[in-house]
Amino acid sequence: MMKINIRLLLPALIIFIFSGKTVKADEPDFAYIFSYTVEPAWERGGLQFAWSIDRDNWHPVGPDFRFLLSDFGTWGSQKKFYTPFLIQNKEGLWHCIWNLGKDIKSFAHAASEDLYTWQRQSYPRVMENGNCLLPEVSFSSEQNKYIITWISEADNEKQVFKTTTTDFKNYTPTEKAANDDRLNARCTVNIEGTAIDGTVHRVSWETIDGLIKWNDWMAHHNTERAETMDEDPRRFKNLESVDAEITLYPEKAKTISDLLVGIFFEDINYAADGGIYAELVQNRGFEYALSDRKYRDSTWNSYKAWSLKGKNATFTIDTAFPIHYNNKHYAVLDINQAGAALVNEGFSGIPVKGGEKYIFSVFARSPDGSSGKILIRLVDKGGKAIGETEIRKIGEDWKKFKAEFTALETVEDASIEVIPQFRGKIALDMISLFPEKTFRGHENGLRADLAQSIADIHPKFVRFPGGCVAHGDGLENMYRWKNTVGPLEARKPQRNIWNYHQSAGLGYYEYFRFCEDIGAEPVPVVPAGVPCQNSSTGGHGQQGGIPMSMMDDYVQEVLDLIEWANGDKNTKWGRVRAEAGHPEPFRLKYLGVGNEDLITDIFEERFTMIYNAVKEKHPEITVIGTVGPFYMGTDYDEGWEIATRLALPMVDEHYYQPPGWFIHNQDFYDRYDRSKSKVYLGEYAAHVRGRHNNIETALSEALYMTSLERNGDVVAMASYAPLLAKEGYTQWNPDLIYFNNTEVKPTVGYYVQQMYGQNSGDEYIPSLVSLSNNRGSVKKRVGISFVKNNNTNDLIVKLVNLLPVEVNAAIDLSGYGIAGQNARLTVLTGSPDDRNAKPQRKNIEVVENFDYQLPAYSFSLISIKME
Ligand code: AHR
């Protein structure tokens, strides 16, 4: 299976071409290559190479460059690479097997044609008891198969085992073997004074040359990636302002995607519960569990955020008679003397606004028949009541009670008290408090200010529920959409992969409704039948998908989602949607399957099943596949190979990179083959050291987005990630919008997304930009994009300047019949580490040929209303 990614090999190929011929006269025809790993030097390890002409003097390539890393298991404790063993078959393909750690019952395998680009990995489970140390592989010509042996330690005994394979996919059952079956082909060589074990092969010099050039190219690439604006005073010393002549080519205009800018919503950083989901009570269903935080926090349990105030009462958690089996825990108060209160502290306090209405609700029952009134009080820190209401007539069965009240004062950190006014037992569950003013006034709605800040981007689509949340930490933690629709008390809460709790109060219904509210296409992402490649529970990373015996049901679950979203209200799942309050279909058009998954056979098998079923039953749905978490590498190559083979309509690419990467890769999509799958750039962001969002990150994103618009015929959608982060509860930086209980704090990067989102086009107009300074470093820091919005008839000019000097642009718009037109100018500018810059807006007049000065470090946008 030949797999060459021309896009990525191009720089290396260019070096080959410029060197004239592949092997120079003074180079040997062959040499020796030593493959090894230095384990203690780097905790994860990886495949290293050294070369020698005489098998005596060894020269490390890199010297620390890892040509192959292990993808097995969870970050931190796994992904280990020990004792590699290489073999080359007669077709020239290299096979590498290695040990994954002393507790692992599998060895690992990957193949490569050139030793620097590696195909997908597999981890055949060959032991029931015992491990796979020092694996070796040989090829038996008589048997026409590979023989793999290893040493296994179990019960303090070392034994040799073997298996055979013809394709490194199917293996014969493991057998005991003899010591004589071992090749013992590893040897020790001395590399720069250190004795290291590994394997030696005789290869052509070209093979070694390829490794050296790959390493050189990566080093060059990493130098470009590492460029920061801190170096600008040196890099652009003596640079004077630059002149730019800009000419448009309306006759070369092309149609581009009108969905380019959207948002990626993931419940990370308390984005949902405690964030955009307007519920003010924390742990309302008493379902927080030690497992949410991997048993590392003993306070994270059903009692979290709750306390009992007052005397002569107890507060316990019971599970004997739940409202619903998905919602097992509830509180039981045993009151000996009326007055004790069950108190919820909210998410670090309950913020309320004086004069505004709040809706309280609770499920209650009286296990011992005692009854009476329950007082509900909102109190400030000093215990003063700032709102009060009550419920009555509690019966022996669970019943939902609702009461409203108006807050008397504005308080940021109130708490809510539930105070039975009688003696006896009372069971309580789903204790909830919502502001009446949610976004668009929906019941079970969203926090208005946060939702509005998202709406203000004018996103054309919303991807949800993640990210890693979508595929989950282990099979049990996958985000299953059916658990998140229907009555709140019947939804299934679960652990959030980011180590907290998801109530599922913000579920698929609420996500779709939000999309509808803001006029954005819903883009749900369902797991591809595999969990996160870094899963820490239920196995080792992704290395086990939904069992094939259960895949038909899972595929049906995905098809049911489409029926739920789009089906008539008389269909089975359409009815569930209608009963929730939305008889009209949601008009789902896009469906993501998988999230930056490790591309393995296990993934491919399951993904293909889901894709084929959706394609067959719902050809109208655009399925979005996944090509890993990076812009290159095995998952990217293998993911693209699957996409091309299946002719997928679209794939989801992700990359978080330093600003230098965005500056130096503006041609990333110019090279894409237009006949293949379209791209959804589902997660991207520029990351600087310290991981904050500042002018440097924002402008490098703005610059890169000019290239996304230019390539809007192949890039169909793009979304910055992550979106929301609550101060004090942030697992990931930078994010687009920070917030606390009362404030919303958009970042500089937010304004870039907003400027693009509010000024999108459906037609791209190529332009020629001639700069007075021809230095590559200067040219790469000026980005221009012209788009036309044929709905609004706006011509939109985006001008990005990452230079520390002004750019004096002379813009020629002839061909558009512009004569003294009113235009809106928006400018975002600041010093590189400015984290608070906001766009400034003003009206200007433009003529057919006009001058505009781009400030140093700025993003300017001119929107011209055409007549
Ligand atoms: O955006 C944060 C995380 O980054 C997402 O959950 C995941 O898809 C990616 O690795």
PDB file of C-alpha atoms in Angstrom, residues 130-369:
ATOM      1  CA  GLY A 130       2.088 -11.854  30.943  1.00  0.00           C
ATOM      2  CA  ASN A 131       3.744  -9.196  28.860  1.00  0.00           C
ATOM      3  CA  CYS A 132       5.661  -8.862  25.568  1.00  0.00           C
ATOM      4  CA  LEU A 133       9.241  -7.906  26.218  1.00  0.00           C
ATOM      5  CA  LEU A 134      11.937  -7.601  23.553  1.00  0.00           C
ATOM      6  CA  PRO A 135       9.737  -8.483  20.583  1.00  0.00           C
ATOM      7  CA  GLU A 136      11.584  -9.676  17.461  1.00  0.00           C
ATOM      8  CA  VAL A 137      10.357 -10.342  13.958  1.00  0.00           C
ATOM      9  CA  SER A 138      11.764 -12.438  11.138  1.00  0.00           C
ATOM     10  CA  PHE A 139      10.418 -13.576   7.781  1.00  0.00           C
ATOM     11  CA  SER A 140      10.267 -17.236   6.900  1.00  0.00           C
ATOM     12  CA  SER A 141      10.492 -17.692   3.121  1.00  0.00           C
ATOM     13  CA  GLU A 142       9.492 -21.349   3.401  1.00  0.00           C
ATOM     14  CA  GLN A 143       6.356 -20.548   5.320  1.00  0.00           C
ATOM     15  CA  ASN A 144       5.876 -17.208   3.585  1.00  0.00           C
ATOM     16  CA  LYS A 145       5.025 -15.466   6.828  1.00  0.00           C
ATOM     17  CA  TYR A 146       6.467 -13.337   9.565  1.00  0.00           C
ATOM     18  CA  ILE A 147       7.363 -14.954  12.861  1.00  0.00           C
ATOM     19  CA  ILE A 148       7.223 -12.765  15.933  1.00  0.00           C
ATOM     20  CA  THR A 149       8.680 -13.868  19.237  1.00  0.00           C
ATOM     21  CA  TRP A 150       8.917 -12.143  22.588  1.00  0.00           C
ATOM     22  CA  ILE A 151       9.797 -12.881  26.155  1.00  0.00           C
ATOM     23  CA  SER A 152       7.016 -12.851  28.639  1.00  0.00           C
ATOM     24  CA  GLU A 153       7.281 -12.517  32.361  1.00  0.00           C
ATOM     25  CA  ALA A 154       4.472 -13.981  34.404  1.00  0.00           C
ATOM     26  CA  ASP A 155       4.558 -15.375  37.907  1.00  0.00           C
ATOM     27  CA  ASN A 156       8.282 -14.610  38.126  1.00  0.00           C
ATOM     28  CA  GLU A 157       9.000 -16.853  35.189  1.00  0.00           C
ATOM     29  CA  LYS A 158      10.411 -15.833  31.817  1.00  0.00           C
ATOM     30  CA  GLN A 159       9.160 -17.706  28.789  1.00  0.00           C
ATOM     31  CA  VAL A 160       9.394 -17.295  25.049  1.00  0.00           C
ATOM     32  CA  PHE A 161       6.200 -17.026  23.009  1.00  0.00           C
ATOM     33  CA  LYS A 162       5.508 -16.640  19.330  1.00  0.00           C
ATOM     34  CA  THR A 163       2.854 -15.832  16.810  1.00  0.00           C
ATOM     35  CA  THR A 164       2.885 -15.595  13.026  1.00  0.00           C
ATOM     36  CA  THR A 165       1.281 -13.275  10.529  1.00  0.00           C
ATOM     37  CA  THR A 166       1.283 -12.534   6.829  1.00  0.00           C
ATOM     38  CA  ASP A 167      -0.139  -9.020   7.002  1.00  0.00           C
ATOM     39  CA  PHE A 168       0.353  -7.686  10.561  1.00  0.00           C
ATOM     40  CA  LYS A 169      -3.423  -7.622  10.884  1.00  0.00           C
ATOM     41  CA  ASN A 170      -4.301 -11.264  11.459  1.00  0.00           C
ATOM     42  CA  TYR A 171      -2.204 -13.351  13.806  1.00  0.00           C
ATOM     43  CA  THR A 172      -2.112 -17.037  14.607  1.00  0.00           C
ATOM     44  CA  PRO A 173      -2.894 -17.954  18.221  1.00  0.00           C
ATOM     45  CA  THR A 174       0.015 -17.348  20.580  1.00  0.00           C
ATOM     46  CA  GLU A 175       2.167 -20.423  21.224  1.00  0.00           C
ATOM     47  CA  LYS A 176       4.967 -21.195  23.598  1.00  0.00           C
ATOM     48  CA  ALA A 177       8.326 -21.187  21.843  1.00  0.00           C
ATOM     49  CA  ALA A 178      11.846 -22.264  22.588  1.00  0.00           C
ATOM     50  CA  ASN A 179      14.823 -20.069  23.318  1.00  0.00           C
ATOM     51  CA  ASP A 180      16.223 -21.289  20.022  1.00  0.00           C
ATOM     52  CA  ASP A 181      13.336 -19.659  18.212  1.00  0.00           C
ATOM     53  CA  ARG A 182      14.731 -16.297  19.211  1.00  0.00           C
ATOM     54  CA  LEU A 183      16.914 -14.454  16.736  1.00  0.00           C
ATOM     55  CA  ASN A 184      18.703 -12.504  19.418  1.00  0.00           C
ATOM     56  CA  ALA A 185      19.540 -10.127  16.598  1.00  0.00           C
ATOM     57  CA  ARG A 186      19.874  -7.027  18.741  1.00  0.00           C
ATOM     58  CA  CYS A 187      23.379  -5.761  19.164  1.00  0.00           C
ATOM     59  CA  THR A 188      25.078  -3.058  21.153  1.00  0.00           C
ATOM     60  CA  VAL A 189      26.833  -0.172  19.479  1.00  0.00           C
ATOM     61  CA  ASN A 190      28.599   2.817  20.874  1.00  0.00           C
ATOM     62  CA  ILE A 191      27.051   6.134  19.939  1.00  0.00           C
ATOM     63  CA  GLU A 192      29.023   9.140  21.078  1.00  0.00           C
ATOM     64  CA  GLY A 193      30.312   7.294  24.114  1.00  0.00           C
ATOM     65  CA  THR A 194      27.090   5.544  25.093  1.00  0.00           C
ATOM     66  CA  ALA A 195      26.466   1.837  24.582  1.00  0.00           C
ATOM     67  CA  ILE A 196      22.988   1.327  23.170  1.00  0.00           C
ATOM     68  CA  ASP A 197      21.040  -1.780  22.098  1.00  0.00           C
ATOM     69  CA  GLY A 198      19.260  -1.917  18.771  1.00  0.00           C
ATOM     70  CA  THR A 199      19.224  -3.501  15.347  1.00  0.00           C
ATOM     71  CA  VAL A 200      21.565  -2.922  12.412  1.00  0.00           C
ATOM     72  CA  HIS A 201      20.610  -3.067   8.735  1.00  0.00           C
ATOM     73  CA  ARG A 202      22.539  -2.530   5.566  1.00  0.00           C
ATOM     74  CA  VAL A 203      20.746   0.048   3.431  1.00  0.00           C
ATOM     75  CA  SER A 204      21.339   2.249   0.423  1.00  0.00           C
ATOM     76  CA  TRP A 205      22.779   5.653   1.219  1.00  0.00           C
ATOM     77  CA  GLU A 206      19.580   7.164  -0.189  1.00  0.00           C
ATOM     78  CA  THR A 207      17.665   5.719   2.766  1.00  0.00           C
ATOM     79  CA  ILE A 208      19.953   7.462   5.225  1.00  0.00           C
ATOM     80  CA  ASP A 209      20.006  10.622   3.151  1.00  0.00           C
ATOM     81  CA  GLY A 210      16.190  10.666   3.278  1.00  0.00           C
ATOM     82  CA  LEU A 211      16.264  10.520   7.072  1.00  0.00           C
ATOM     83  CA  ILE A 212      18.825  13.281   7.327  1.00  0.00           C
ATOM     84  CA  LYS A 213      16.802  15.491   4.974  1.00  0.00           C
ATOM     85  CA  TRP A 214      13.569  14.780   6.791  1.00  0.00           C
ATOM     86  CA  ASN A 215      15.226  15.770  10.034  1.00  0.00           C
ATOM     87  CA  ASP A 216      16.629  18.921   8.409  1.00  0.00           C
ATOM     88  CA  TRP A 217      13.243  19.817   6.993  1.00  0.00           C
ATOM     89  CA  MET A 218      11.567  19.329  10.369  1.00  0.00           C
ATOM     90  CA  ALA A 219      14.206  21.480  12.034  1.00  0.00           C
ATOM     91  CA  HIS A 220      13.618  24.218   9.463  1.00  0.00           C
ATOM     92  CA  HIS A 221       9.857  23.861   9.861  1.00  0.00           C
ATOM     93  CA  ASN A 222      10.151  24.103  13.638  1.00  0.00           C
ATOM     94  CA  THR A 223      12.299  27.211  13.364  1.00  0.00           C
ATOM     95  CA  GLU A 224       9.576  28.843  11.289  1.00  0.00           C
ATOM     96  CA  ARG A 225       6.920  27.708  13.736  1.00  0.00           C
ATOM     97  CA  ALA A 226       8.847  29.216  16.620  1.00  0.00           C
ATOM     98  CA  GLU A 227       9.012  32.743  15.169  1.00  0.00           C
ATOM     99  CA  THR A 228       7.415  35.232  17.510  1.00  0.00           C
ATOM    100  CA  MET A 229       6.773  38.950  17.465  1.00  0.00           C
ATOM    101  CA  ASP A 230       9.253  39.320  20.356  1.00  0.00           C
ATOM    102  CA  GLU A 231      11.961  39.025  17.727  1.00  0.00           C
ATOM    103  CA  ASP A 232      10.432  41.703  15.495  1.00  0.00           C
ATOM    104  CA  PRO A 233      12.698  44.538  16.720  1.00  0.00           C
ATOM    105  CA  ARG A 234      15.675  42.488  15.511  1.00  0.00           C
ATOM    106  CA  ARG A 235      13.959  40.885  12.525  1.00  0.00           C
ATOM    107  CA  PHE A 236      12.652  44.191  11.194  1.00  0.00           C
ATOM    108  CA  LYS A 237      15.390  46.509  12.417  1.00  0.00           C
ATOM    109  CA  ASN A 238      15.548  49.531  10.110  1.00  0.00           C
ATOM    110  CA  LEU A 239      12.391  48.505   8.270  1.00  0.00           C
ATOM    111  CA  GLU A 240      10.614  51.583   6.936  1.00  0.00           C
ATOM    112  CA  SER A 241       6.911  51.711   6.221  1.00  0.00           C
ATOM    113  CA  VAL A 242       5.957  49.570   3.251  1.00  0.00           C
ATOM    114  CA  ASP A 243       3.912  50.588   0.197  1.00  0.00           C
ATOM    115  CA  ALA A 244       1.393  48.189  -1.257  1.00  0.00           C
ATOM    116  CA  GLU A 245      -0.378  48.416  -4.572  1.00  0.00           C
ATOM    117  CA  ILE A 246      -3.488  46.325  -4.624  1.00  0.00           C
ATOM    118  CA  THR A 247      -5.389  45.510  -7.788  1.00  0.00           C
ATOM    119  CA  LEU A 248      -8.541  43.441  -7.973  1.00  0.00           C
ATOM    120  CA  TYR A 249      -9.411  40.855 -10.601  1.00  0.00           C
ATOM    121  CA  PRO A 250     -13.218  40.759 -10.584  1.00  0.00           C
ATOM    122  CA  GLU A 251     -13.209  38.637 -13.728  1.00  0.00           C
ATOM    123  CA  LYS A 252     -11.437  35.871 -11.778  1.00  0.00           C
ATOM    124  CA  ALA A 253     -13.958  35.865  -8.906  1.00  0.00           C
ATOM    125  CA  LYS A 254     -14.895  32.433  -7.602  1.00  0.00           C
ATOM    126  CA  THR A 255     -17.707  31.126  -5.449  1.00  0.00           C
ATOM    127  CA  ILE A 256     -16.702  30.294  -1.909  1.00  0.00           C
ATOM    128  CA  SER A 257     -18.458  28.694   1.007  1.00  0.00           C
ATOM    129  CA  ASP A 258     -20.997  30.919   2.715  1.00  0.00           C
ATOM    130  CA  LEU A 259     -20.549  28.912   5.921  1.00  0.00           C
ATOM    131  CA  LEU A 260     -16.903  29.685   6.481  1.00  0.00           C
ATOM    132  CA  VAL A 261     -17.053  31.104   9.995  1.00  0.00           C
ATOM    133  CA  GLY A 262     -18.818  29.167  12.699  1.00  0.00           C
ATOM    134  CA  ILE A 263     -18.261  28.125  16.265  1.00  0.00           C
ATOM    135  CA  PHE A 264     -17.071  25.041  18.053  1.00  0.00           C
ATOM    136  CA  PHE A 265     -18.887  24.480  21.315  1.00  0.00           C
ATOM    137  CA  GLU A 266     -17.476  22.014  23.779  1.00  0.00           C
ATOM    138  CA  ASP A 267     -18.299  21.515  27.420  1.00  0.00           C
ATOM    139  CA  ILE A 268     -14.755  22.265  28.547  1.00  0.00           C
ATOM    140  CA  ASN A 269     -13.769  24.943  31.101  1.00  0.00           C
ATOM    141  CA  TYR A 270     -17.300  24.815  32.611  1.00  0.00           C
ATOM    142  CA  ALA A 271     -18.732  25.977  29.305  1.00  0.00           C
ATOM    143  CA  ALA A 272     -22.054  24.186  29.887  1.00  0.00           C
ATOM    144  CA  ASP A 273     -23.025  23.523  33.534  1.00  0.00           C
ATOM    145  CA  GLY A 274     -22.000  26.631  35.446  1.00  0.00           C
ATOM    146  CA  GLY A 275     -21.533  28.369  32.110  1.00  0.00           C
ATOM    147  CA  ILE A 276     -23.888  28.958  29.223  1.00  0.00           C
ATOM    148  CA  TYR A 277     -26.532  26.605  30.633  1.00  0.00           C
ATOM    149  CA  ALA A 278     -28.554  29.002  32.764  1.00  0.00           C
ATOM    150  CA  GLU A 279     -29.195  26.593  35.660  1.00  0.00           C
ATOM    151  CA  LEU A 280     -28.057  28.325  38.858  1.00  0.00           C
ATOM    152  CA  VAL A 281     -28.116  25.308  41.213  1.00  0.00           C
ATOM    153  CA  GLN A 282     -25.020  23.144  41.160  1.00  0.00           C
ATOM    154  CA  ASN A 283     -25.470  19.371  41.372  1.00  0.00           C
ATOM    155  CA  ARG A 284     -29.245  19.767  41.207  1.00  0.00           C
ATOM    156  CA  GLY A 285     -29.793  16.040  40.721  1.00  0.00           C
ATOM    157  CA  PHE A 286     -27.284  14.897  43.395  1.00  0.00           C
ATOM    158  CA  GLU A 287     -25.534  12.927  40.652  1.00  0.00           C
ATOM    159  CA  TYR A 288     -21.987  14.232  41.113  1.00  0.00           C
ATOM    160  CA  ALA A 289     -19.773  11.193  41.631  1.00  0.00           C
ATOM    161  CA  LEU A 290     -16.237  10.458  42.767  1.00  0.00           C
ATOM    162  CA  SER A 291     -15.648   8.922  39.346  1.00  0.00           C
ATOM    163  CA  ASP A 292     -16.265  12.337  37.676  1.00  0.00           C
ATOM    164  CA  ARG A 293     -12.841  13.292  38.953  1.00  0.00           C
ATOM    165  CA  LYS A 294     -11.273   9.852  38.817  1.00  0.00           C
ATOM    166  CA  TYR A 295     -11.626   9.419  42.575  1.00  0.00           C
ATOM    167  CA  ARG A 296      -9.050  12.123  43.195  1.00  0.00           C
ATOM    168  CA  ASP A 297     -11.390  14.482  45.028  1.00  0.00           C
ATOM    169  CA  SER A 298     -13.250  13.031  47.987  1.00  0.00           C
ATOM    170  CA  THR A 299     -15.570  16.060  48.176  1.00  0.00           C
ATOM    171  CA  TRP A 300     -16.812  15.539  44.618  1.00  0.00           C
ATOM    172  CA  ASN A 301     -19.832  13.381  45.415  1.00  0.00           C
ATOM    173  CA  SER A 302     -23.626  13.594  45.707  1.00  0.00           C
ATOM    174  CA  TYR A 303     -23.298  16.164  48.496  1.00  0.00           C
ATOM    175  CA  LYS A 304     -21.177  18.545  46.419  1.00  0.00           C
ATOM    176  CA  ALA A 305     -22.420  22.163  46.622  1.00  0.00           C
ATOM    177  CA  TRP A 306     -25.060  21.176  49.200  1.00  0.00           C
ATOM    178  CA  SER A 307     -25.061  21.610  52.974  1.00  0.00           C
ATOM    179  CA  LEU A 308     -27.452  21.415  55.862  1.00  0.00           C
ATOM    180  CA  LYS A 309     -28.001  24.518  57.928  1.00  0.00           C
ATOM    181  CA  GLY A 310     -29.714  24.401  61.316  1.00  0.00           C
ATOM    182  CA  LYS A 311     -30.258  21.805  64.002  1.00  0.00           C
ATOM    183  CA  ASN A 312     -32.286  18.681  64.655  1.00  0.00           C
ATOM    184  CA  ALA A 313     -32.234  17.450  61.100  1.00  0.00           C
ATOM    185  CA  THR A 314     -30.223  15.118  58.908  1.00  0.00           C
ATOM    186  CA  PHE A 315     -29.405  15.245  55.196  1.00  0.00           C
ATOM    187  CA  THR A 316     -28.625  11.950  53.487  1.00  0.00           C
ATOM    188  CA  ILE A 317     -28.519  10.668  49.937  1.00  0.00           C
ATOM    189  CA  ASP A 318     -30.724   7.775  48.939  1.00  0.00           C
ATOM    190  CA  THR A 319     -31.136   5.709  45.784  1.00  0.00           C
ATOM    191  CA  ALA A 320     -33.984   3.343  46.770  1.00  0.00           C
ATOM    192  CA  PHE A 321     -36.885   5.016  44.905  1.00  0.00           C
ATOM    193  CA  PRO A 322     -35.432   7.325  42.236  1.00  0.00           C
ATOM    194  CA  ILE A 323     -37.543   9.454  39.881  1.00  0.00           C
ATOM    195  CA  HIS A 324     -35.839   7.716  36.999  1.00  0.00           C
ATOM    196  CA  TYR A 325     -33.150   5.056  36.712  1.00  0.00           C
ATOM    197  CA  ASN A 326     -30.907   7.534  34.873  1.00  0.00           C
ATOM    198  CA  ASN A 327     -31.106   9.837  37.862  1.00  0.00           C
ATOM    199  CA  LYS A 328     -30.489   7.550  40.800  1.00  0.00           C
ATOM    200  CA  HIS A 329     -29.588   9.839  43.688  1.00  0.00           C
ATOM    201  CA  TYR A 330     -31.833  12.122  45.660  1.00  0.00           C
ATOM    202  CA  ALA A 331     -31.698  13.945  48.973  1.00  0.00           C
ATOM    203  CA  VAL A 332     -33.623  12.906  52.048  1.00  0.00           C
ATOM    204  CA  LEU A 333     -34.123  15.418  54.843  1.00  0.00           C
ATOM    205  CA  ASP A 334     -35.240  14.083  58.187  1.00  0.00           C
ATOM    206  CA  ILE A 335     -36.523  17.057  60.134  1.00  0.00           C
ATOM    207  CA  ASN A 336     -37.074  16.770  63.875  1.00  0.00           C
ATOM    208  CA  GLN A 337     -37.752  20.405  64.353  1.00  0.00           C
ATOM    209  CA  ALA A 338     -38.806  22.708  61.524  1.00  0.00           C
ATOM    210  CA  GLY A 339     -36.242  25.336  60.561  1.00  0.00           C
ATOM    211  CA  ALA A 340     -33.327  23.396  59.140  1.00  0.00           C
ATOM    212  CA  ALA A 341     -32.441  24.277  55.564  1.00  0.00           C
ATOM    213  CA  LEU A 342     -30.888  22.395  52.674  1.00  0.00           C
ATOM    214  CA  VAL A 343     -28.555  24.941  51.098  1.00  0.00           C
ATOM    215  CA  ASN A 344     -27.044  25.082  47.618  1.00  0.00           C
ATOM    216  CA  GLU A 345     -24.095  27.367  46.974  1.00  0.00           C
ATOM    217  CA  GLY A 346     -24.561  27.444  43.192  1.00  0.00           C
ATOM    218  CA  PHE A 347     -21.508  27.486  40.989  1.00  0.00           C
ATOM    219  CA  SER A 348     -19.370  29.546  43.392  1.00  0.00           C
ATOM    220  CA  GLY A 349     -22.406  31.608  44.311  1.00  0.00           C
ATOM    221  CA  ILE A 350     -25.758  32.254  42.697  1.00  0.00           C
ATOM    222  CA  PRO A 351     -25.840  35.587  40.873  1.00  0.00           C
ATOM    223  CA  VAL A 352     -29.223  37.337  40.856  1.00  0.00           C
ATOM    224  CA  LYS A 353     -30.399  40.717  39.650  1.00  0.00           C
ATOM    225  CA  GLY A 354     -32.717  42.859  41.742  1.00  0.00           C
ATOM    226  CA  GLY A 355     -36.164  43.180  40.182  1.00  0.00           C
ATOM    227  CA  GLU A 356     -35.778  40.127  37.946  1.00  0.00           C
ATOM    228  CA  LYS A 357     -37.824  36.968  38.127  1.00  0.00           C
ATOM    229  CA  TYR A 358     -36.453  33.506  38.955  1.00  0.00           C
ATOM    230  CA  ILE A 359     -38.119  30.164  38.465  1.00  0.00           C
ATOM    231  CA  PHE A 360     -37.627  27.547  41.158  1.00  0.00           C
ATOM    232  CA  SER A 361     -38.576  23.910  40.626  1.00  0.00           C
ATOM    233  CA  VAL A 362     -38.110  20.668  42.531  1.00  0.00           C
ATOM    234  CA  PHE A 363     -39.258  17.068  42.569  1.00  0.00           C
ATOM    235  CA  ALA A 364     -40.466  16.140  46.026  1.00  0.00           C
ATOM    236  CA  ARG A 365     -42.139  13.285  47.832  1.00  0.00           C
ATOM    237  CA  SER A 366     -42.827  12.486  51.407  1.00  0.00           C
ATOM    238  CA  PRO A 367     -41.642   8.955  52.263  1.00  0.00           C
ATOM    239  CA  ASP A 368     -43.375   8.891  55.662  1.00  0.00           C
ATOM    240  CA  GLY A 369     -46.503  10.777  54.715  1.00  0.00           C
TER     241      GLY A 369
END
